[in-house]
């Protein structure tokens, strides 16, 4: 089979819930990211894009009706460019990358743009339709911003606990205390701040028309574990998870240009990285935060390498506790150093707009490999309801 390569990546800055991107529709955010990544390959005629695969976790409001196709039309691409929208919750845009790379490897496509979007601010409240006409009682509007909603009564209650409660259980299982979580979170903020100050994100982030936001809105420079220690637990009175050591609610979009090796001439530049391995895994729903351990193991095996070969890791930080649990497991499996994980900051600081996060970590990973010269890197994301995805990239430069 052919190989699939990453040629360029772009994303919007990630805004906080109710923040600078609150007034921007998700389809417009998507169009911005799509235009942004294509601007990185000016020689490419957009008419030669074989498909657009777009991730989105909500799809209950302005992101409904195939937001990927809406992005293509709003971005001004030719109407002949098709698009689909995929939903694997937090892993949606990494799932899009997996689908797009497979299409290239099998010869079904030569050039594919993948990406994803989420406006958690603009996620609507929804009302279920009544089972009979003209009900007399009150009905409750349900927020679609995050987590379980309209739960099937046949689903075991222990599977449908809130995401934070699930991660409190994960922390108890692995003995990960508050101090380690706050230290990890402070590190995420300070590394992200240093990365922005050092120019790392300058070529990866594109501005959003109509919004006054030049960098990720949630970063807190100068964060310290001591400062974070003053925050109250959110999910349990005696718990360890706070607003400071978990990812926030966010708005944003990301995009990645994939292509075959033969497409380099059409794209007008050499590829940055090759998709070397992919992995998907599933566990019981409350343990979703630990699922990246197995997903990464499968991706590494399919790439024909081990953790000893890996020089960079991008793990989406849904919660500090689950990130620590995964890194601890990877160190036991042969990862050389925990410092290889999220060297430019992670989602606790940068943000986690669900459908956009996979594209963000994949683009960041490729940029890290390009800068460091390391051969292999891993991008991994945990997914609510007990899943995870991982992709191995091989440096192509």
CSV table of C-alpha atoms in Angstrom, one decimal:
chain,number,residue,atom,x,y,z
A,1,UNK,CA,0.0,0.0,0.0
A,2,UNK,CA,0.9,3.7,-0.3
A,3,UNK,CA,2.0,5.7,2.6
A,4,UNK,CA,0.1,8.7,3.9
A,5,UNK,CA,2.0,11.8,4.9
A,6,UNK,CA,1.3,15.0,6.8
A,7,UNK,CA,2.1,18.1,4.8
A,8,UNK,CA,0.8,21.0,6.9
A,9,UNK,CA,-1.3,21.8,10.0
A,10,UNK,CA,-3.1,24.9,11.2
A,11,UNK,CA,-5.6,25.7,14.0
A,12,UNK,CA,-7.4,28.6,15.5
A,13,UNK,CA,-6.4,29.9,18.9
A,14,UNK,CA,-8.5,28.1,21.4
A,15,UNK,CA,-10.9,30.3,23.3
A,16,UNK,CA,-12.4,29.9,26.8
A,17,UNK,CA,-16.1,29.1,27.3
A,18,UNK,CA,-17.9,32.4,26.9
A,19,UNK,CA,-14.7,34.1,25.8
A,20,UNK,CA,-13.2,35.7,22.7
A,21,UNK,CA,-14.6,33.1,20.3
A,22,UNK,CA,-18.1,32.9,21.8
A,23,UNK,CA,-19.6,34.9,19.0
A,24,UNK,CA,-18.1,32.8,16.2
A,25,UNK,CA,-20.2,29.9,14.9
A,26,UNK,CA,-18.5,26.5,14.7
A,27,UNK,CA,-19.0,26.3,10.9
A,28,UNK,CA,-17.1,29.6,10.6
A,29,UNK,CA,-14.4,28.4,12.9
A,30,UNK,CA,-14.1,25.3,10.7
A,31,UNK,CA,-13.9,27.4,7.6
A,32,UNK,CA,-11.1,29.5,9.2
A,33,UNK,CA,-9.0,26.4,10.0
A,34,UNK,CA,-9.6,24.9,6.6
A,35,UNK,CA,-8.5,28.1,4.8
A,36,UNK,CA,-5.6,28.3,7.2
A,37,UNK,CA,-4.2,24.9,6.4
A,38,UNK,CA,-4.6,25.3,2.7
A,39,UNK,CA,-2.8,28.7,2.9
A,40,UNK,CA,0.3,26.6,4.1
A,41,UNK,CA,0.3,25.0,0.7
A,42,UNK,CA,-0.3,27.8,-1.8
A,43,UNK,CA,0.7,25.8,-4.8
A,44,UNK,CA,-2.1,23.3,-4.2
A,45,UNK,CA,-5.2,23.9,-6.3
A,46,UNK,CA,-8.1,23.2,-3.8
A,47,UNK,CA,-10.0,21.5,-6.6
A,48,UNK,CA,-7.5,18.6,-6.2
A,49,UNK,CA,-8.6,17.9,-2.6
A,50,UNK,CA,-10.3,14.5,-2.8
A,51,UNK,CA,-12.1,14.6,0.4
A,52,UNK,CA,-12.5,16.6,3.7
A,53,UNK,CA,-13.0,14.5,6.9
A,54,UNK,CA,-14.1,16.7,9.8
A,55,UNK,CA,-14.6,15.8,13.5
A,56,UNK,CA,-17.2,17.2,15.8
A,57,UNK,CA,-18.5,15.8,19.1
A,58,UNK,CA,-21.7,17.7,19.5
A,59,UNK,CA,-23.6,18.3,16.2
A,60,UNK,CA,-26.7,19.4,18.0
A,61,UNK,CA,-26.7,23.1,17.0
A,62,UNK,CA,-25.0,25.2,14.4
A,63,UNK,CA,-22.6,22.3,13.9
A,64,UNK,CA,-25.4,20.0,12.6
A,65,UNK,CA,-26.0,18.9,9.1
A,66,UNK,CA,-22.5,17.8,8.3
A,67,UNK,CA,-20.4,20.7,9.5
A,68,UNK,CA,-17.5,19.5,7.4
A,69,UNK,CA,-19.3,20.1,4.2
A,70,UNK,CA,-20.5,23.5,5.6
A,71,UNK,CA,-16.8,24.4,6.2
A,72,UNK,CA,-15.9,23.5,2.6
A,73,UNK,CA,-18.6,25.8,1.2
A,74,UNK,CA,-18.0,28.7,3.7
A,75,UNK,CA,-14.2,28.5,3.0
A,76,UNK,CA,-14.8,29.1,-0.6
A,77,UNK,CA,-13.5,25.8,-1.9
A,78,UNK,CA,-14.9,24.4,-5.2
A,79,UNK,CA,-18.3,22.8,-4.7
A,80,UNK,CA,-16.8,19.7,-6.2
A,81,UNK,CA,-14.8,19.1,-3.0
A,82,UNK,CA,-16.8,16.6,-0.8
A,83,UNK,CA,-16.8,16.4,2.9
A,84,UNK,CA,-18.0,14.2,5.8
A,85,UNK,CA,-18.3,14.7,9.5
A,86,UNK,CA,-17.2,12.0,12.0
A,87,UNK,CA,-18.0,11.7,15.7
A,88,UNK,CA,-15.8,9.8,18.2
A,89,UNK,CA,-16.3,12.5,20.9
A,90,UNK,CA,-13.0,13.8,22.1
A,91,UNK,CA,-11.1,11.8,19.5
A,92,UNK,CA,-13.2,13.0,16.5
A,93,UNK,CA,-10.4,14.8,14.6
A,94,UNK,CA,-7.8,12.2,15.3
A,95,UNK,CA,-10.4,9.7,14.0
A,96,UNK,CA,-10.7,11.9,10.9
A,97,UNK,CA,-6.9,11.6,10.5
A,98,UNK,CA,-7.1,7.9,10.8
A,99,UNK,CA,-9.9,7.7,8.2
A,100,UNK,CA,-8.1,10.1,5.8
A,101,UNK,CA,-4.8,8.4,6.0
A,102,UNK,CA,-6.4,5.0,5.3
A,103,UNK,CA,-8.1,6.4,2.2
A,104,UNK,CA,-4.7,7.6,1.0
A,105,UNK,CA,-3.0,4.3,1.8
A,106,UNK,CA,-5.6,2.3,-0.1
A,107,UNK,CA,-5.5,4.6,-3.1
A,108,UNK,CA,-9.0,5.9,-2.7
A,109,UNK,CA,-7.6,9.5,-2.4
A,110,UNK,CA,-4.3,11.4,-3.0
A,111,UNK,CA,-5.1,14.6,-1.0
A,112,UNK,CA,-7.3,14.7,2.1
A,113,UNK,CA,-7.9,17.6,4.5
A,114,UNK,CA,-8.8,16.4,8.0
A,115,UNK,CA,-9.7,18.4,11.1
A,116,UNK,CA,-12.4,19.2,13.6
A,117,UNK,CA,-14.3,21.8,15.5
A,118,UNK,CA,-16.1,22.5,18.7
A,119,UNK,CA,-17.9,25.5,20.1
A,120,UNK,CA,-18.7,24.4,23.6
A,121,UNK,CA,-20.0,27.9,24.3
A,122,UNK,CA,-22.5,27.7,21.5
A,123,UNK,CA,-23.6,24.2,22.2
A,124,UNK,CA,-27.4,24.4,22.6
A,125,UNK,CA,-29.9,23.2,25.1
A,126,UNK,CA,-32.2,20.5,23.7
A,127,UNK,CA,-35.6,19.2,24.4
A,128,UNK,CA,-36.5,15.6,23.7
A,129,UNK,CA,-39.7,15.1,21.6
A,130,UNK,CA,-42.6,13.8,23.7
A,131,UNK,CA,-43.7,10.2,23.4
A,132,UNK,CA,-47.3,11.4,22.9
A,133,UNK,CA,-48.9,14.5,21.6
A,134,UNK,CA,-49.6,17.5,23.8
A,135,UNK,CA,-48.0,16.5,27.1
A,136,UNK,CA,-49.4,18.5,30.1
A,137,UNK,CA,-46.4,18.5,32.3
A,138,UNK,CA,-43.1,20.5,32.3
A,139,UNK,CA,-40.1,19.5,30.2
A,140,UNK,CA,-36.5,20.0,31.0
A,141,UNK,CA,-33.9,21.5,28.6
A,142,UNK,CA,-30.7,19.5,28.6
A,143,UNK,CA,-27.3,21.2,28.0
A,144,UNK,CA,-25.3,19.6,25.2
A,145,UNK,CA,-22.0,21.2,26.2
A,146,UNK,CA,-20.3,18.2,27.7
A,147,UNK,CA,-20.9,14.7,29.2
A,148,UNK,CA,-23.8,12.3,29.3
A,149,UNK,CA,-27.2,13.6,28.3
A,150,UNK,CA,-30.6,12.0,27.5
A,151,UNK,CA,-29.2,8.8,29.0
A,152,UNK,CA,-30.8,5.5,28.0
A,153,UNK,CA,-32.4,4.0,31.2
A,154,UNK,CA,-31.0,0.6,30.3
A,155,UNK,CA,-27.4,1.8,30.6
A,156,UNK,CA,-25.8,0.7,33.9
A,157,UNK,CA,-25.6,3.7,36.3
A,158,UNK,CA,-22.0,2.9,37.1
A,159,UNK,CA,-21.1,3.6,33.5
A,160,UNK,CA,-22.8,7.0,33.3
A,161,UNK,CA,-21.1,8.8,36.2
A,162,UNK,CA,-19.9,12.3,35.4
A,163,UNK,CA,-16.5,12.5,33.7
A,164,UNK,CA,-15.0,14.1,36.8
A,165,UNK,CA,-16.3,11.4,39.1
A,166,UNK,CA,-14.9,8.8,36.8
A,167,UNK,CA,-11.4,10.4,37.0
A,168,UNK,CA,-11.7,10.7,40.8
A,169,UNK,CA,-12.1,6.9,40.7
A,170,UNK,CA,-9.1,6.6,38.4
A,171,UNK,CA,-7.0,8.6,40.8
A,172,UNK,CA,-8.0,6.4,43.7
A,173,UNK,CA,-7.2,3.3,41.7
A,174,UNK,CA,-3.7,4.4,40.9
A,175,UNK,CA,-3.0,6.4,44.0
A,176,UNK,CA,-2.5,9.7,42.2
A,177,UNK,CA,-2.9,12.5,44.7
A,178,UNK,CA,-3.7,16.2,44.5
A,179,UNK,CA,-0.1,17.4,44.7
A,180,UNK,CA,1.0,15.5,41.6
A,181,UNK,CA,-2.1,16.7,39.7
A,182,UNK,CA,-1.5,20.3,40.5
A,183,UNK,CA,2.2,20.1,39.6
A,184,UNK,CA,1.3,18.5,36.3
A,185,UNK,CA,-1.2,21.3,35.6
A,186,UNK,CA,1.2,24.1,36.5
A,187,UNK,CA,3.8,22.5,34.2
A,188,UNK,CA,1.2,22.5,31.3
A,189,UNK,CA,0.5,26.2,31.7
A,190,UNK,CA,4.1,27.3,32.0
A,191,UNK,CA,5.2,25.1,29.1
A,192,UNK,CA,2.4,26.5,26.9
A,193,UNK,CA,3.3,30.0,27.9
A,194,UNK,CA,7.0,29.5,27.1
A,195,UNK,CA,6.1,27.9,23.8
A,196,UNK,CA,4.0,30.9,22.7
A,197,UNK,CA,6.7,33.3,23.9
A,198,UNK,CA,9.3,31.3,22.0
A,199,UNK,CA,7.4,31.4,18.8
A,200,UNK,CA,6.6,27.7,18.6
A,201,UNK,CA,2.9,28.2,17.8
A,202,UNK,CA,3.4,31.1,15.4
A,203,UNK,CA,3.2,29.0,12.3
A,204,UNK,CA,0.5,26.6,13.6
A,205,UNK,CA,-2.1,29.1,14.6
A,206,UNK,CA,-4.2,31.3,12.3
A,207,UNK,CA,-6.3,34.3,13.4
A,208,UNK,CA,-10.1,34.1,13.5
A,209,UNK,CA,-11.9,36.9,11.5
A,210,UNK,CA,-14.1,38.9,13.8
A,211,UNK,CA,-12.4,37.8,17.0
A,212,UNK,CA,-9.7,39.6,19.0
A,213,UNK,CA,-7.7,36.6,20.1
A,214,UNK,CA,-4.0,36.1,19.1
A,215,UNK,CA,-3.2,33.1,21.3
A,216,UNK,CA,-4.8,30.4,23.4
A,217,UNK,CA,-7.1,32.2,25.9
A,218,UNK,CA,-6.8,29.7,28.8
A,219,UNK,CA,-3.1,29.8,29.5
A,220,UNK,CA,-2.2,31.1,32.9
A,221,UNK,CA,1.5,32.2,33.0
A,222,UNK,CA,3.3,31.8,36.2
A,223,UNK,CA,1.1,29.0,37.4
A,224,UNK,CA,2.4,27.1,40.4
A,225,UNK,CA,1.3,24.0,42.3
A,226,UNK,CA,1.0,26.1,45.4
A,227,UNK,CA,-1.3,28.5,43.7
A,228,UNK,CA,-3.5,25.7,42.3
A,229,UNK,CA,-3.6,24.1,45.7
A,230,UNK,CA,-6.0,26.8,46.9
A,231,UNK,CA,-8.8,25.8,44.5
A,232,UNK,CA,-11.7,23.7,45.8
A,233,UNK,CA,-12.5,20.3,44.4
A,234,UNK,CA,-15.3,20.3,41.9
A,235,UNK,CA,-16.8,16.8,41.9
A,236,UNK,CA,-16.4,15.6,45.5
A,237,UNK,CA,-15.9,17.6,48.7
A,238,UNK,CA,-12.9,15.5,49.5
A,239,UNK,CA,-11.8,15.0,45.9
A,240,UNK,CA,-8.6,16.0,44.1
A,241,UNK,CA,-9.9,17.3,40.8
A,242,UNK,CA,-10.3,21.1,40.5
A,243,UNK,CA,-10.9,23.6,37.7
A,244,UNK,CA,-7.1,24.1,37.8
A,245,UNK,CA,-6.0,20.5,37.1
A,246,UNK,CA,-8.6,19.6,34.4
A,247,UNK,CA,-9.1,20.9,30.9
A,248,UNK,CA,-11.6,23.7,30.6
A,249,UNK,CA,-14.5,24.1,28.2
A,250,UNK,CA,-13.3,25.7,24.9
A,251,UNK,CA,-14.1,26.8,21.4
A,252,UNK,CA,-11.8,26.2,18.4
A,253,UNK,CA,-10.9,24.3,15.2
A,254,UNK,CA,-8.0,22.5,13.7
A,255,UNK,CA,-7.0,21.2,10.3
A,256,UNK,CA,-4.3,19.0,8.8
A,257,UNK,CA,-3.3,18.5,5.2
A,258,UNK,CA,-2.6,14.8,4.3
A,259,UNK,CA,-1.4,13.4,1.1
A,260,UNK,CA,0.3,10.5,-0.6
A,261,UNK,CA,4.0,10.7,-1.5
A,262,UNK,CA,3.2,11.2,-5.1
A,263,UNK,CA,1.0,14.2,-4.2
A,264,UNK,CA,4.1,16.2,-3.1
A,265,UNK,CA,4.4,17.8,-6.6
A,266,UNK,CA,0.8,18.8,-6.6
A,267,UNK,CA,0.9,20.1,-3.1
A,268,UNK,CA,4.1,22.0,-3.9
A,269,UNK,CA,6.2,20.9,-0.9
A,270,UNK,CA,7.8,18.0,0.8
A,271,UNK,CA,5.9,16.1,3.5
A,272,UNK,CA,6.7,16.7,7.2
A,273,UNK,CA,5.8,13.3,8.6
A,274,UNK,CA,4.5,9.9,7.7
A,275,UNK,CA,1.5,8.2,9.4
A,276,UNK,CA,3.3,5.1,10.6
A,277,UNK,CA,0.8,3.4,12.9
A,278,UNK,CA,-2.7,3.7,14.3
A,279,UNK,CA,-4.4,2.3,17.3
A,280,UNK,CA,-7.9,2.3,18.8
A,281,UNK,CA,-8.9,0.7,22.1
A,282,UNK,CA,-11.9,0.5,24.5
A,283,UNK,CA,-12.4,-0.1,28.2
A,284,UNK,CA,-15.3,0.2,30.7
A,285,UNK,CA,-16.7,3.7,30.4
A,286,UNK,CA,-15.5,5.1,33.7
A,287,UNK,CA,-11.9,4.2,33.0
A,288,UNK,CA,-11.8,6.1,29.7
A,289,UNK,CA,-8.9,8.2,30.9
A,290,UNK,CA,-6.6,5.2,31.0
A,291,UNK,CA,-7.6,3.9,27.6
A,292,UNK,CA,-4.7,5.7,25.7
A,293,UNK,CA,-2.3,3.2,27.2
A,294,UNK,CA,-3.6,0.3,25.1
A,295,UNK,CA,-4.3,2.5,22.1
A,296,UNK,CA,-0.7,3.7,22.0
A,297,UNK,CA,0.6,0.1,22.4
A,298,UNK,CA,-1.4,-1.0,19.4
A,299,UNK,CA,-0.2,2.0,17.3
A,300,UNK,CA,3.4,1.3,18.2
A,301,UNK,CA,3.1,-2.3,17.3
A,302,UNK,CA,1.6,-1.5,14.0
A,303,UNK,CA,4.4,0.9,13.3
A,304,UNK,CA,6.9,-1.8,14.2
A,305,UNK,CA,8.6,0.2,17.0
A,306,UNK,CA,8.6,0.4,20.8
A,307,UNK,CA,8.5,3.2,23.3
A,308,UNK,CA,12.3,3.2,23.3
A,309,UNK,CA,12.1,4.6,19.7
A,310,UNK,CA,9.8,7.5,20.6
A,311,UNK,CA,11.2,11.0,21.0
A,312,UNK,CA,8.0,13.0,21.4
A,313,UNK,CA,4.5,12.4,22.8
A,314,UNK,CA,1.4,14.6,22.5
A,315,UNK,CA,-1.2,13.3,25.0
A,316,UNK,CA,-4.5,15.3,25.2
A,317,UNK,CA,-4.8,16.4,28.8
A,318,UNK,CA,-8.5,15.9,29.6
A,319,UNK,CA,-7.6,15.7,33.3
A,320,UNK,CA,-4.2,15.8,35.0
A,321,UNK,CA,-4.9,12.6,36.9
A,322,UNK,CA,-5.6,10.5,33.7
A,323,UNK,CA,-2.6,12.0,32.0
A,324,UNK,CA,-0.3,11.1,34.9
A,325,UNK,CA,-1.8,7.5,34.9
A,326,UNK,CA,-1.0,7.1,31.2
A,327,UNK,CA,2.5,8.5,31.5
A,328,UNK,CA,3.3,6.3,34.5
A,329,UNK,CA,2.2,3.3,32.5
A,330,UNK,CA,4.3,4.3,29.5
A,331,UNK,CA,7.4,4.8,31.6
A,332,UNK,CA,7.0,1.3,32.8
A,333,UNK,CA,6.6,0.2,29.1
A,334,UNK,CA,9.9,1.9,28.0
A,335,UNK,CA,9.2,5.6,27.4
A,336,UNK,CA,12.5,7.2,28.0
A,337,UNK,CA,11.4,10.3,29.9
A,338,UNK,CA,8.2,11.9,31.1
A,339,UNK,CA,9.5,15.2,29.9
A,340,UNK,CA,8.9,14.0,26.3
A,341,UNK,CA,5.2,14.4,26.9
A,342,UNK,CA,3.6,17.7,26.0
A,343,UNK,CA,6.8,19.6,25.9
A,344,UNK,CA,4.9,22.7,24.5
A,345,UNK,CA,2.1,22.5,27.0
A,346,UNK,CA,-1.2,20.6,26.9
A,347,UNK,CA,-4.9,20.8,27.0
A,348,UNK,CA,-5.1,21.9,30.6
A,349,UNK,CA,-3.6,25.2,29.5
A,350,UNK,CA,-4.2,25.3,25.8
A,351,UNK,CA,-7.8,24.0,25.9
A,352,UNK,CA,-9.8,21.1,24.8
A,353,UNK,CA,-12.5,22.0,22.2
A,354,UNK,CA,-13.6,18.4,21.8
A,355,UNK,CA,-13.7,17.9,18.1
A,356,UNK,CA,-10.6,20.0,17.4
A,357,UNK,CA,-8.2,18.4,19.9
A,358,UNK,CA,-7.0,15.5,17.8
A,359,UNK,CA,-6.0,17.7,15.0
A,360,UNK,CA,-4.2,20.0,17.4
A,361,UNK,CA,-2.1,17.3,19.0
A,362,UNK,CA,-1.3,15.8,15.6
A,363,UNK,CA,-0.1,19.1,14.1
A,364,UNK,CA,1.9,19.9,17.3
A,365,UNK,CA,3.5,16.5,17.2
A,366,UNK,CA,4.6,16.9,13.6
A,367,UNK,CA,6.1,20.3,14.4
A,368,UNK,CA,8.0,19.0,17.3
A,369,UNK,CA,9.5,16.2,15.3
A,370,UNK,CA,10.4,18.6,12.6
A,371,UNK,CA,12.2,20.9,15.1
A,372,UNK,CA,13.9,18.2,17.2
A,373,UNK,CA,14.9,15.7,14.4
A,374,UNK,CA,13.5,12.8,16.4
A,375,UNK,CA,12.3,10.0,14.2
A,376,UNK,CA,9.1,8.9,15.9
A,377,UNK,CA,6.3,10.5,17.9
A,378,UNK,CA,3.0,9.5,19.4
A,379,UNK,CA,-0.3,11.4,19.5
A,380,UNK,CA,-3.0,10.0,21.8
A,381,UNK,CA,-6.3,11.0,23.2
A,382,UNK,CA,-8.8,9.6,25.7
A,383,UNK,CA,-12.4,9.5,24.8
A,384,UNK,CA,-15.5,9.6,27.0
A,385,UNK,CA,-17.6,6.4,27.2
A,386,UNK,CA,-14.4,4.3,27.4
A,387,UNK,CA,-12.3,4.7,24.3
A,388,UNK,CA,-9.0,6.1,23.0
A,389,UNK,CA,-7.1,6.6,19.8
A,390,UNK,CA,-3.4,6.9,19.0
A,391,UNK,CA,-1.3,7.7,15.9
A,392,UNK,CA,2.4,7.2,15.4
A,393,UNK,CA,4.2,9.7,13.2
A,394,UNK,CA,7.5,9.2,11.5
A,395,UNK,CA,9.6,12.3,10.8
A,396,UNK,CA,9.9,12.6,7.0
A,397,UNK,CA,12.5,15.4,6.9
